[in-house]
Short mmCIF file of C-alpha atoms and ligand atoms in Angstrom, two decimals:
data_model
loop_
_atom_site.label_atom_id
_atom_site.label_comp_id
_atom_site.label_asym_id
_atom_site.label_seq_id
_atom_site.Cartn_x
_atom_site.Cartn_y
_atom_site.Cartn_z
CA UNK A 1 15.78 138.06 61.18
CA UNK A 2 15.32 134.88 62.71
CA UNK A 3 17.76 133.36 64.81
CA UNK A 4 18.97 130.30 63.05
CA UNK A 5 19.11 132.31 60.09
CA UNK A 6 21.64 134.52 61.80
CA UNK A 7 23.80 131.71 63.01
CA UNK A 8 23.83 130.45 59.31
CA UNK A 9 24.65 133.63 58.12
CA UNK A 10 27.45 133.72 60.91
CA UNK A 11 28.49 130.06 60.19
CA UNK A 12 31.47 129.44 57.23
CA UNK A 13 30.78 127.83 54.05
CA UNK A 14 32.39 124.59 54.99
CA UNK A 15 30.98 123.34 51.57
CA UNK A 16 32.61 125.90 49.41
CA UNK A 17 35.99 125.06 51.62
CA UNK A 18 35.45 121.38 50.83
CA UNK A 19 34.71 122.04 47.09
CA UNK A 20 37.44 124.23 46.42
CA UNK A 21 40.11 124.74 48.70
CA UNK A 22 43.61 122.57 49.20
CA UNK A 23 44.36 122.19 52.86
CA UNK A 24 47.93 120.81 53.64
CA UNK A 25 48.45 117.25 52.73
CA UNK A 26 44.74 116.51 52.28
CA UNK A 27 42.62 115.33 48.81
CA UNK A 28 40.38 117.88 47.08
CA UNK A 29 37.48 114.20 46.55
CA UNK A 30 37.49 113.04 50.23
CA UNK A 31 38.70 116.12 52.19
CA UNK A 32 39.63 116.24 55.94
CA UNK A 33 36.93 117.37 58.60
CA UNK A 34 37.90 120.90 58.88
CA UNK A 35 37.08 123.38 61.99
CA UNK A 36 36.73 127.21 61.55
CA UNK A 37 38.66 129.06 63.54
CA UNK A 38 37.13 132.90 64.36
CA UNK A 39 39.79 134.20 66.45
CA UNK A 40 42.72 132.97 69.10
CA UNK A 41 43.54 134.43 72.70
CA UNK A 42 46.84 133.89 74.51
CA UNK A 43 47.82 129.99 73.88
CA UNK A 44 44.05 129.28 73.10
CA UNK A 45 42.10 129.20 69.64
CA UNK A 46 38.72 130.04 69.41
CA UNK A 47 36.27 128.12 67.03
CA UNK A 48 33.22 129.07 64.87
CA UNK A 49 30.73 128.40 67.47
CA UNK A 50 33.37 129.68 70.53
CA UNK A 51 34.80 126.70 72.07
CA UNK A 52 38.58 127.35 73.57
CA UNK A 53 41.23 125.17 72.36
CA UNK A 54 44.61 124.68 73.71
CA UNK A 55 47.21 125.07 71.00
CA UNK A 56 49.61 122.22 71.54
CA UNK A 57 51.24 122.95 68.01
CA UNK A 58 52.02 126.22 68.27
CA UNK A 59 50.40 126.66 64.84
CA UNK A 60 52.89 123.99 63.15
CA UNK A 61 55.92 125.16 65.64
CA UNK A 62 55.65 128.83 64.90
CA UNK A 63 53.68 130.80 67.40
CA UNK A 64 56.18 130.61 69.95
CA UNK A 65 54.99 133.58 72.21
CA UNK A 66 51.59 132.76 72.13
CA UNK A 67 48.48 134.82 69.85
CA UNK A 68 47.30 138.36 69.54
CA UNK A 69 50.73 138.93 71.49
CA UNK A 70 50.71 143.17 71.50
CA UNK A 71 54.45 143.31 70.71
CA UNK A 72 54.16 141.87 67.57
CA UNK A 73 50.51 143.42 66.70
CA UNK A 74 51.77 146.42 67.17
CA UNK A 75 55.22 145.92 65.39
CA UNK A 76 53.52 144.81 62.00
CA UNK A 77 50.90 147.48 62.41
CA UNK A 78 53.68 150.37 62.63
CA UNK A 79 55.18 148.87 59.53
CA UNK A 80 51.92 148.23 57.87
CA UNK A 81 51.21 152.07 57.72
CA UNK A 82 55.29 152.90 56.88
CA UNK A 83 56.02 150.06 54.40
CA UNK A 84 54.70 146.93 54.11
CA UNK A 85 56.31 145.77 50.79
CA UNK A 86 58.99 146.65 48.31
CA UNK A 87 61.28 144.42 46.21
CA UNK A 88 64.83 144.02 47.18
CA UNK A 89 66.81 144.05 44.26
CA UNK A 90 68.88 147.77 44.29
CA UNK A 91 66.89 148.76 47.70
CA UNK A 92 67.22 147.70 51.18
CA UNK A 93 65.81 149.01 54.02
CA UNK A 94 65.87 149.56 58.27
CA UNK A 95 63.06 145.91 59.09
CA UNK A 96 65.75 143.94 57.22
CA UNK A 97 68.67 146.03 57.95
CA UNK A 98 68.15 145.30 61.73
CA UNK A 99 66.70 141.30 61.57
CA UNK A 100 70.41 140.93 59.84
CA UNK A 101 72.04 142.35 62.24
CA UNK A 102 70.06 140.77 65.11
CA UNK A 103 70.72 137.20 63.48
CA UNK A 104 74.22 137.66 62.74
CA UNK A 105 74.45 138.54 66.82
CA UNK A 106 72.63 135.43 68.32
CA UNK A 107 74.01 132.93 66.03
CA UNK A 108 77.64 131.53 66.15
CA UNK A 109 80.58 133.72 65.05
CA UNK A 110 80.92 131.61 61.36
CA UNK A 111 77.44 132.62 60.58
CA UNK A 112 78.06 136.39 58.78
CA UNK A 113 75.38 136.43 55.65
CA UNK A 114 71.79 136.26 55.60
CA UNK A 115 69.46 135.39 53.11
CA UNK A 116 66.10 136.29 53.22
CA UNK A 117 63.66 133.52 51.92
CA UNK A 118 59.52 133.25 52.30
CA UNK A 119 59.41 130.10 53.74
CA UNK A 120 61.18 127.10 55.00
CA UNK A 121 61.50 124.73 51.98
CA UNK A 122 62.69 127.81 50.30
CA UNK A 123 65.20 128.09 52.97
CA UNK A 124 66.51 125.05 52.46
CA UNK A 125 66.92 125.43 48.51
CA UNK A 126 68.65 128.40 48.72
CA UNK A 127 71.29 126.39 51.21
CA UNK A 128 71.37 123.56 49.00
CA UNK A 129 71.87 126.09 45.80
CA UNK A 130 74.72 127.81 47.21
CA UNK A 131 76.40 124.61 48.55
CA UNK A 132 76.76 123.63 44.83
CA UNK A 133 77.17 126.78 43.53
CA UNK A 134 80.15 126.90 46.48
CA UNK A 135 82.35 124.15 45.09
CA UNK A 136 81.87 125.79 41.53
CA UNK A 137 83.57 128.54 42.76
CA UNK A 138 86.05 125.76 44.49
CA UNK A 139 87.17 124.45 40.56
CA UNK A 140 85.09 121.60 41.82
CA UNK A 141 82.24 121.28 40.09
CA UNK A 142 81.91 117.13 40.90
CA UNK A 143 80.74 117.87 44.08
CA UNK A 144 76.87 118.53 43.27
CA UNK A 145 74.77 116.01 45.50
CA UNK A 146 73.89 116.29 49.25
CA UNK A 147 74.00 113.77 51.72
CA UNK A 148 71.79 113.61 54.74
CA UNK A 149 70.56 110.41 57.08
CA UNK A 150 67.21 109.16 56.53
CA UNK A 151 64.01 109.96 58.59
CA UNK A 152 64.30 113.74 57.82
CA UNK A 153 62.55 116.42 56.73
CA UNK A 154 62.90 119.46 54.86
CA UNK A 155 60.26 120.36 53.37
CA UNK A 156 57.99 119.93 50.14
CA UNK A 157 59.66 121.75 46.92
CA UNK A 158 61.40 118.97 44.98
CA UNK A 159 64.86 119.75 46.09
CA UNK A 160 63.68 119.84 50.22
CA UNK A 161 61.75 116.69 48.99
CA UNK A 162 65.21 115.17 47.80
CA UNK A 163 66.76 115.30 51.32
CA UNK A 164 63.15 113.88 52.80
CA UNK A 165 63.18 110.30 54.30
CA UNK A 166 63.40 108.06 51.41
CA UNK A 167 60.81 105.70 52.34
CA UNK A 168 58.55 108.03 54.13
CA UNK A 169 58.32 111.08 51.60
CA UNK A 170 57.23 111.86 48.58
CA UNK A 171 60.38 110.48 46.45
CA UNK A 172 58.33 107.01 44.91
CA UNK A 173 55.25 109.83 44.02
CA UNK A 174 57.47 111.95 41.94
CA UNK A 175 59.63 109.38 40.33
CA UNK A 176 62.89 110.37 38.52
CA UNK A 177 61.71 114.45 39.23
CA UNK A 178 63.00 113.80 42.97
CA UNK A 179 66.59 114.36 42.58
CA UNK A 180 68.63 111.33 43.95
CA UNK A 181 70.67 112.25 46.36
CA UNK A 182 72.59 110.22 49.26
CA UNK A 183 71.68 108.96 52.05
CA UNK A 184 73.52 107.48 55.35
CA UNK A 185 71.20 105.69 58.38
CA UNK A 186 69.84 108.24 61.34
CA UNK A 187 71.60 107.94 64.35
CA UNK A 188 70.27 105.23 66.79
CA UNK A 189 71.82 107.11 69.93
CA UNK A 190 69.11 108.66 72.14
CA UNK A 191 69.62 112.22 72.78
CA UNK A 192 71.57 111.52 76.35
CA UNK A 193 73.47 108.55 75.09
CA UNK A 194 76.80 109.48 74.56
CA UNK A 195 77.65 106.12 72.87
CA UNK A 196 77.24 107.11 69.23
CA UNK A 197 80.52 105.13 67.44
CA UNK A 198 78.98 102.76 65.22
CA UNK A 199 76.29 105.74 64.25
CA UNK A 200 79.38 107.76 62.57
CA UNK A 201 80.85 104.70 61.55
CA UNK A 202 77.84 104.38 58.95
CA UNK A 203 78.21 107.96 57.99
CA UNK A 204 81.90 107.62 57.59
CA UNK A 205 81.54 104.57 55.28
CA UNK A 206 78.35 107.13 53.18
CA UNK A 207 81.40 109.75 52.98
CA UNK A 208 84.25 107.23 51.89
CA UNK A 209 81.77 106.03 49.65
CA UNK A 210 80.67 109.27 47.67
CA UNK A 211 82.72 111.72 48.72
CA UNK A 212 83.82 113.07 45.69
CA UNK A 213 80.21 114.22 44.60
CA UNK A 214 78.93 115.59 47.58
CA UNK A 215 78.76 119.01 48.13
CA UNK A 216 77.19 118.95 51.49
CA UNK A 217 75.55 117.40 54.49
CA UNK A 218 71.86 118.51 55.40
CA UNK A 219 70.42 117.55 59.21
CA UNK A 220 68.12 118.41 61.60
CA UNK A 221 70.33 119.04 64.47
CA UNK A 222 69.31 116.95 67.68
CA UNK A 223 65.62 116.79 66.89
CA UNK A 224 64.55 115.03 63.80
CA UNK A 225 61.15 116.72 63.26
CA UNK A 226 58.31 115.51 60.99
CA UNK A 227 59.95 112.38 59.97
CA UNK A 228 58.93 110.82 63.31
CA UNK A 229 60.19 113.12 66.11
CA UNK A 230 63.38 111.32 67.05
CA UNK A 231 65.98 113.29 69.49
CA UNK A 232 69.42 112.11 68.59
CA UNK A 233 72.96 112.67 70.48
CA UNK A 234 74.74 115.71 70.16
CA UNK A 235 77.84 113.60 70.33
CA UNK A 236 76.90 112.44 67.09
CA UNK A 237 75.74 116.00 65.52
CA UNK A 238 79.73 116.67 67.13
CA UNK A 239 80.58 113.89 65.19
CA UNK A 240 79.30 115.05 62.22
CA UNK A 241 81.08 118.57 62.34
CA UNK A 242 84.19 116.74 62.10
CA UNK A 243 83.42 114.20 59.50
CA UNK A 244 82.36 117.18 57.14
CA UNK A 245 85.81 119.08 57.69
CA UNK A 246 87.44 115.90 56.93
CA UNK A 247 85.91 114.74 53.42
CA UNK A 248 85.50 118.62 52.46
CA UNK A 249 81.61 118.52 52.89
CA UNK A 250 80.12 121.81 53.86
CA UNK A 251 77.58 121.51 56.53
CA UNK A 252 73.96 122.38 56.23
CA UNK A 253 72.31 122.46 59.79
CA UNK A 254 68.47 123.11 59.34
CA UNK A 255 67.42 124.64 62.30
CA UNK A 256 63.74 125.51 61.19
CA UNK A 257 61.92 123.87 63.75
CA UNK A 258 64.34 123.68 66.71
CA UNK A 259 66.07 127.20 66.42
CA UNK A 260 64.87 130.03 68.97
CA UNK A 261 64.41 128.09 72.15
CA UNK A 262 62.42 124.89 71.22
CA UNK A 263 64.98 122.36 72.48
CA UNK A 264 66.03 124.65 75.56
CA UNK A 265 68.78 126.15 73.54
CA UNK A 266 68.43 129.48 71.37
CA UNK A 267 69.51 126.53 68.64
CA UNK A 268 69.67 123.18 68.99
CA UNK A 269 73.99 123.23 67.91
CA UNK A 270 74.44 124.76 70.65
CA UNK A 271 74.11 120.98 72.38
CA UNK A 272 77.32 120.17 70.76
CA UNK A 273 79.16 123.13 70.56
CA UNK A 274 79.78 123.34 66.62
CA UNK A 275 78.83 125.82 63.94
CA UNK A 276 77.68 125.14 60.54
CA UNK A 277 78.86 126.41 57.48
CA UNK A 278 75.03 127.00 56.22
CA UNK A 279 71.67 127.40 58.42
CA UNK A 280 68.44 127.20 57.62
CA UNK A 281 65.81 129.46 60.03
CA UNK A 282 62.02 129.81 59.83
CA UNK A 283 58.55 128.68 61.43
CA UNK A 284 59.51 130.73 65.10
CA UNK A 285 61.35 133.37 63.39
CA UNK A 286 58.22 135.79 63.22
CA UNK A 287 56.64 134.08 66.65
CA UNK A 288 54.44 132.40 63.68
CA UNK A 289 52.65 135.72 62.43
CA UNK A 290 53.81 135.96 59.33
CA UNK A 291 55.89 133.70 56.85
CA UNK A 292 59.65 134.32 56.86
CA UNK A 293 62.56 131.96 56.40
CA UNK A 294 66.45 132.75 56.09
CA UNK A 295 69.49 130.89 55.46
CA UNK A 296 72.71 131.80 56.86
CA UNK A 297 76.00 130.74 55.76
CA UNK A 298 79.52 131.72 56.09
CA UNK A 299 82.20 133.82 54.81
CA UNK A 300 84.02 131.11 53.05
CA UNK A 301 80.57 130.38 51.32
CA UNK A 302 80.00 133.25 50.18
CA UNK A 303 83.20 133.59 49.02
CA UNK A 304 83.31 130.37 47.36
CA UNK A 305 79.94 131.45 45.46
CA UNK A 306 81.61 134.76 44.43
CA UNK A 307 84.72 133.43 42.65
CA UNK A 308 81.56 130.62 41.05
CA UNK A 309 81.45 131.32 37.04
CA UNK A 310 78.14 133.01 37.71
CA UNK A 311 79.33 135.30 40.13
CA UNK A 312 76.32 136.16 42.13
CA UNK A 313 73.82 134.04 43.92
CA UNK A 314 71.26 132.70 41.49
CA UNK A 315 67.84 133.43 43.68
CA UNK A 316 65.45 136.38 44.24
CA UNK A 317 62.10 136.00 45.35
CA UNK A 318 59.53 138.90 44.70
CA UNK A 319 58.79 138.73 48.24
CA UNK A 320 62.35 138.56 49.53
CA UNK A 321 62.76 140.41 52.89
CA UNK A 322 59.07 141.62 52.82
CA UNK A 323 59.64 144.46 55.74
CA UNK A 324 56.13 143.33 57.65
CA UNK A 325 57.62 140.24 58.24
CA UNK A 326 61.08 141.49 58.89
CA UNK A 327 59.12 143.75 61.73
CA UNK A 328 57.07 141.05 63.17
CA UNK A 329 60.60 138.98 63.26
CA UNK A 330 62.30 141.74 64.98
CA UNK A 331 59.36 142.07 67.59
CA UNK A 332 59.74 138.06 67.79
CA UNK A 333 63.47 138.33 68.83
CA UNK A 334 63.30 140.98 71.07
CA UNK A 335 60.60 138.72 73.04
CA UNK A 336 63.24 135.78 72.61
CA UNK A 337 66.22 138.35 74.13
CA UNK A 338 64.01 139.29 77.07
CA UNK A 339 64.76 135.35 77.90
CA UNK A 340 61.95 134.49 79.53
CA UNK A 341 62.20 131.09 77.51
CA UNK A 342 64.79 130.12 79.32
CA UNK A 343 62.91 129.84 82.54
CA UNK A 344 59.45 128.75 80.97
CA UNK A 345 61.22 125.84 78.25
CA UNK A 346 62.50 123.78 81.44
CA UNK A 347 59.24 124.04 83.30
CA UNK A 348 57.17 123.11 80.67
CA UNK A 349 59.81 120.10 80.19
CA UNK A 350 59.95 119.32 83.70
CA UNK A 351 55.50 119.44 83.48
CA UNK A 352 54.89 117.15 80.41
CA UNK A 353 57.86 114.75 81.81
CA UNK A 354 56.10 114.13 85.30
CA UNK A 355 52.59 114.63 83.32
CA UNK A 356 52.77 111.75 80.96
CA UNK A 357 55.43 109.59 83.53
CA UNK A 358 53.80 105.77 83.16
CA UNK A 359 51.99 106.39 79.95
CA UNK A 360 54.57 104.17 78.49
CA UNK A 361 53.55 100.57 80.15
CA UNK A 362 50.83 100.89 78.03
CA UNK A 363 50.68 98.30 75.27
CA UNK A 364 50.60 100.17 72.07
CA UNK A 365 53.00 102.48 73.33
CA UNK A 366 56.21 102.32 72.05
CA UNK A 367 58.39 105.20 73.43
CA UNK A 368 57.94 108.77 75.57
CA UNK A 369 60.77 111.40 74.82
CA UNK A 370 60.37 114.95 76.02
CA UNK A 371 63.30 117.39 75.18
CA UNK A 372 62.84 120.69 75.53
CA UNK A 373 59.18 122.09 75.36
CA UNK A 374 58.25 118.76 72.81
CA UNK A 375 56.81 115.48 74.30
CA UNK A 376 56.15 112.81 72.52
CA UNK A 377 54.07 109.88 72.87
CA UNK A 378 54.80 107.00 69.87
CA UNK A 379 52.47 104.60 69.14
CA UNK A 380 53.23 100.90 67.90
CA UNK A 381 50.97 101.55 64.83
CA UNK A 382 50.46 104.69 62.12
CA UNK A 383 47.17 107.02 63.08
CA UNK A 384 44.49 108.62 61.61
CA UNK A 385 44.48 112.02 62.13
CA UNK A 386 41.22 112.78 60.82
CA UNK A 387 39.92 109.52 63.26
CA UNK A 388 41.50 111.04 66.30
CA UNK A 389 40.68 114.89 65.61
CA UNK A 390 37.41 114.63 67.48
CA UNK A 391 38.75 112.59 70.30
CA UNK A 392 41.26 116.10 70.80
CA UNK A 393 38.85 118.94 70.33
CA UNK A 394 36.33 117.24 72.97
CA UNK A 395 38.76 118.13 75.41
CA UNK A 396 39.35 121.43 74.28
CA UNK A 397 42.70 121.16 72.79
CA UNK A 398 44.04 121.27 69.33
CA UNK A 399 46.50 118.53 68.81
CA UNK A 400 47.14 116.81 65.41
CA UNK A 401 49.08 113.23 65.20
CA UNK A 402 51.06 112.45 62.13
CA UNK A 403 52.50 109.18 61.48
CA UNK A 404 53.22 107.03 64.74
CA UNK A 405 53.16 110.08 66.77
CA UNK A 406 51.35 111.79 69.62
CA UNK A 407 53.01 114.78 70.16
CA UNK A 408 52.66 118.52 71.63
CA UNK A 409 55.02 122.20 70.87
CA UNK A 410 53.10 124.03 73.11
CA UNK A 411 53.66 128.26 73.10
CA UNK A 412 56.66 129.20 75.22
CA UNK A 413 54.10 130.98 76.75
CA UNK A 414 51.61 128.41 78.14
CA UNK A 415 50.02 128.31 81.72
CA UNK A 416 50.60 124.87 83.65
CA UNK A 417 46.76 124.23 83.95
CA UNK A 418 46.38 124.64 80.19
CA UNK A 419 49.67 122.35 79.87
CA UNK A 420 47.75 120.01 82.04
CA UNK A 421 45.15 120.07 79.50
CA UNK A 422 47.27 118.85 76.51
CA UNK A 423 48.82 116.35 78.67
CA UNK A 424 45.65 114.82 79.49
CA UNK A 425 44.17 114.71 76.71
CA UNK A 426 47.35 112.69 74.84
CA UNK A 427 47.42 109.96 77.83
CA UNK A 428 43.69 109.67 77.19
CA UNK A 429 43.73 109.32 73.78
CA UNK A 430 46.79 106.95 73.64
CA UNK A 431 44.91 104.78 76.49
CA UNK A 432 41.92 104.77 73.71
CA UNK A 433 44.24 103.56 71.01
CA UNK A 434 45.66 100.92 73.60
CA UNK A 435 42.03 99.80 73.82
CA UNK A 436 41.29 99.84 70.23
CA UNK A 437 42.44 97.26 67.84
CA UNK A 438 41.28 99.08 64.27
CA UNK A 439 43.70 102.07 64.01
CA UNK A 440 45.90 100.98 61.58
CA UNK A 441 44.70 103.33 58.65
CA UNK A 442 48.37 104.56 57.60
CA UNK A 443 48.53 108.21 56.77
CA UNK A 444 52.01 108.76 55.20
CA UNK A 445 54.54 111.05 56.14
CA UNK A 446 54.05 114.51 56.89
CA UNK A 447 53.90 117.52 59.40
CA UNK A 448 50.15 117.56 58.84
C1 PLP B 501 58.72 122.89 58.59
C2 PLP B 501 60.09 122.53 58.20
C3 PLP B 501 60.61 122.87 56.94
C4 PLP B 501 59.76 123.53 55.87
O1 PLP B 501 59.35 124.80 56.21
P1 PLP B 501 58.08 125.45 55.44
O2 PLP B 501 58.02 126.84 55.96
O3 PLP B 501 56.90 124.62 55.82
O4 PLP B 501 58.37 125.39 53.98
C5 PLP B 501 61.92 122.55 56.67
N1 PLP B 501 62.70 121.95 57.58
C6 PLP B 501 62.25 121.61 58.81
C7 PLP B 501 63.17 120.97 59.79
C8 PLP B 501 60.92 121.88 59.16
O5 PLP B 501 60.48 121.51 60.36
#
């Protein structure tokens, strides 16, 4: 066999992707440059034709501990050969027994009930579902809309997509199908300004206003994610505890992409010292092996549910606490209680913050926040992601922009040199887009 014949033979059908194939947030008539990924080692992924690339996404905030990690191989691969699947309705069993157990441990007191969803969006249906099916229980059956502030994310069903920025997600493609729900300003406070008064004033008047109707409050404590990476005060997420015990507003805290150790804390309320009455976990719950979501709530919720006219919780996935990914979550966690985060999250902040120091007298940038292990560059004008994909992999990195944003969620795990590497490459390309007048393609709203 010759030996371009091999190589073609080795190479992936890139046109069979492009015909058929839906990649996240892209069209099926003018798809997205893709790259084949073979394999990944430590914080690195390895392409079709073997070029390293330093994950600075962490697989979209998942793969905390870093790839081919041989806790959590070898975790799924004992369950694999024991049980790797059976439905939960009238069984349970030891993977989701002890991932229970574990969460109820590590999270706050309130937090005593787990449910065990397949993703994040689901996640955060199931919290919205039993905050209405809550005040049902309550003889209060007005209170069936959820308030959040705008610039958030929850993900794409139609009820996450209800409690998405207004303006920025999908609610104008999906019309009168979106749900309308309410929705107070984001905070303005950074994350280490204390001075947050007139940002709970606005949510105060949202409460007086519609009070009567809502059943809860959904955020993204301290970090608001893919609706533009903002870090807010947790003064105001303080704040907020108290305004929901006052108007009788149970609060939702969704925790998918900050919980286990992002922000520096195991979850980001931790900043302010309050508990939720419902939580929403995912993405770094398995170390990003396998998908797994859960919501939490209290015992007051689920009491409220139980005395609801239905009774029981209306929700049951056929994949609900799937025991492989119970096992690679349990592997996850015991990485996350050996601590090491605790040291690495601070010197990865303390790197990117001296790393991309002066980036921000540059023209078209408007702002650098790092909190945490998450740095940010943000750009006066939207990107192209596709534009600015090439510009990344040159360098050997794997870094994808999304709206105004430049940013990195490097592995827990990284090495300072490749650190260095993601670093450079975002001053680099944000000094190219300070040269460059023609990068105002929008791309709307997304994680992608
Ligand atoms: C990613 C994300 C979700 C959605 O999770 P999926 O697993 O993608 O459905 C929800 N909320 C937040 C804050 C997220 O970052």
């Amino acid at each position: 066999m010759s030996i371009s014949k091999a190589l073609q033979e080795d190479s992936l059908d890139y046109a069979f992707d492009e015909q058929h194939i839906w990649h996240p947030y892209t069209s099926m008539t003018h798809p997205f440059p893709m790259i084949g990924i073979k394999s990944a080692d430590g914080c690195e992924l390895i392409t079709e034709d073997g070029k390293r690339l330093v994950d600075g996404t962490s697989s979209w905030w998942s793969c905390v501990h870093g790839y081919n990690h041989p806790v959590l191989i070898s975790a799924i691969e004992k369950q694999l050969h024991q049980l790797p699947h059976v439905m939960f309705g009238g069984i349970t069993h030891e993977p989701a027994i002890e991932l229970a157990k574990k969460l109820v441990k590590i999270t706050c007191p309130e937090l005593t009930k787990v449910f065990l969803a397949d993703s994040g969006s689901i996640a955060v249906e199931v919290a919205m579902k039993m905050a209405l099916q809550y005040w049902q229980g309550k003889n209060n059956p007005n209170k069936q809309k959820i308030a959040t502030i705008k610039r958030g994310y929850h993900g794409d069903t139609f009820a996450a997509m209800s409690v998405c920025d207004p303006d920025n997600g999908m609610h104008t493609m999906f019309g009168t199908s979106v749900v309308k729900q309410v929705f107070a300003p984001s905070p303005t406070s950074a994350f280490d300004d204390s001075n947050v008064e007139s940002d709970l004033a606005n949510l105060r008047a949202t409460f007086e206003t519609h009070h009567h109707q809502l059943a809860a409050f959904i955020i993204e404590p301290i970090m608001q994610g893919a609706g533009g990476m903002y870090f807010y005060s947790p003064e105001y997420l303080k704040g907020v505890r108290v305004l929901c015990d006052e108007f009788n507003i149970l609060l939702i805290l969704d925790e998918i992409a900050t919980g286990f150790g992002r922000l520096g804390k195991l979850f980001a309320y931790e900043f302010a010292d309050i508990a939720p009455d419902l939580m929403c976990i995912g993405k770094a719950l398995t170390g990003g092996y396998i998908s797994l979501a859960a919501t939490m709530c209290s015992d007051n919720v689920a009491q409220g549910i139980s005395d609801s006219p239905a009774g029981v919780f209306m929700h049951g996935p056929t994949f609900m606490g799937n025991p492989l990914a119970c096992a690679a979550a349990n592997a996850s966690l015991e990485l996350i209680a050996k601590n090491d985060w605790q040291q690495q999250i601070p010197a990865i902040e303390m790197q990117m913050q001296q790393e991309l120091k002066g980036i921000e007298k540059l023209d078209a940038v408007n702002d650098v926040r790092v909190l945490g292990a998450v740095a940010v560059i943000e750009i006066d004008r939207s990107l192209n992601a596709a534009q600015l994909q090439p510009l990344f992999t040159e360098q050997g990195v794997w870094i994808r922009v999304f709206g105004h944003v430049i940013y990195i969620m490097p592995p827990y795990s990284i090495s300072s040199q490749q650190l260095t590497k993601l670093t450079t490459a975002m001053k680099s390309v944000a000094k190219f887009l300070n040269q460059s007048e023609n990068q105002t393609e929008s791309t709307f709203l997304s994680h992608g």
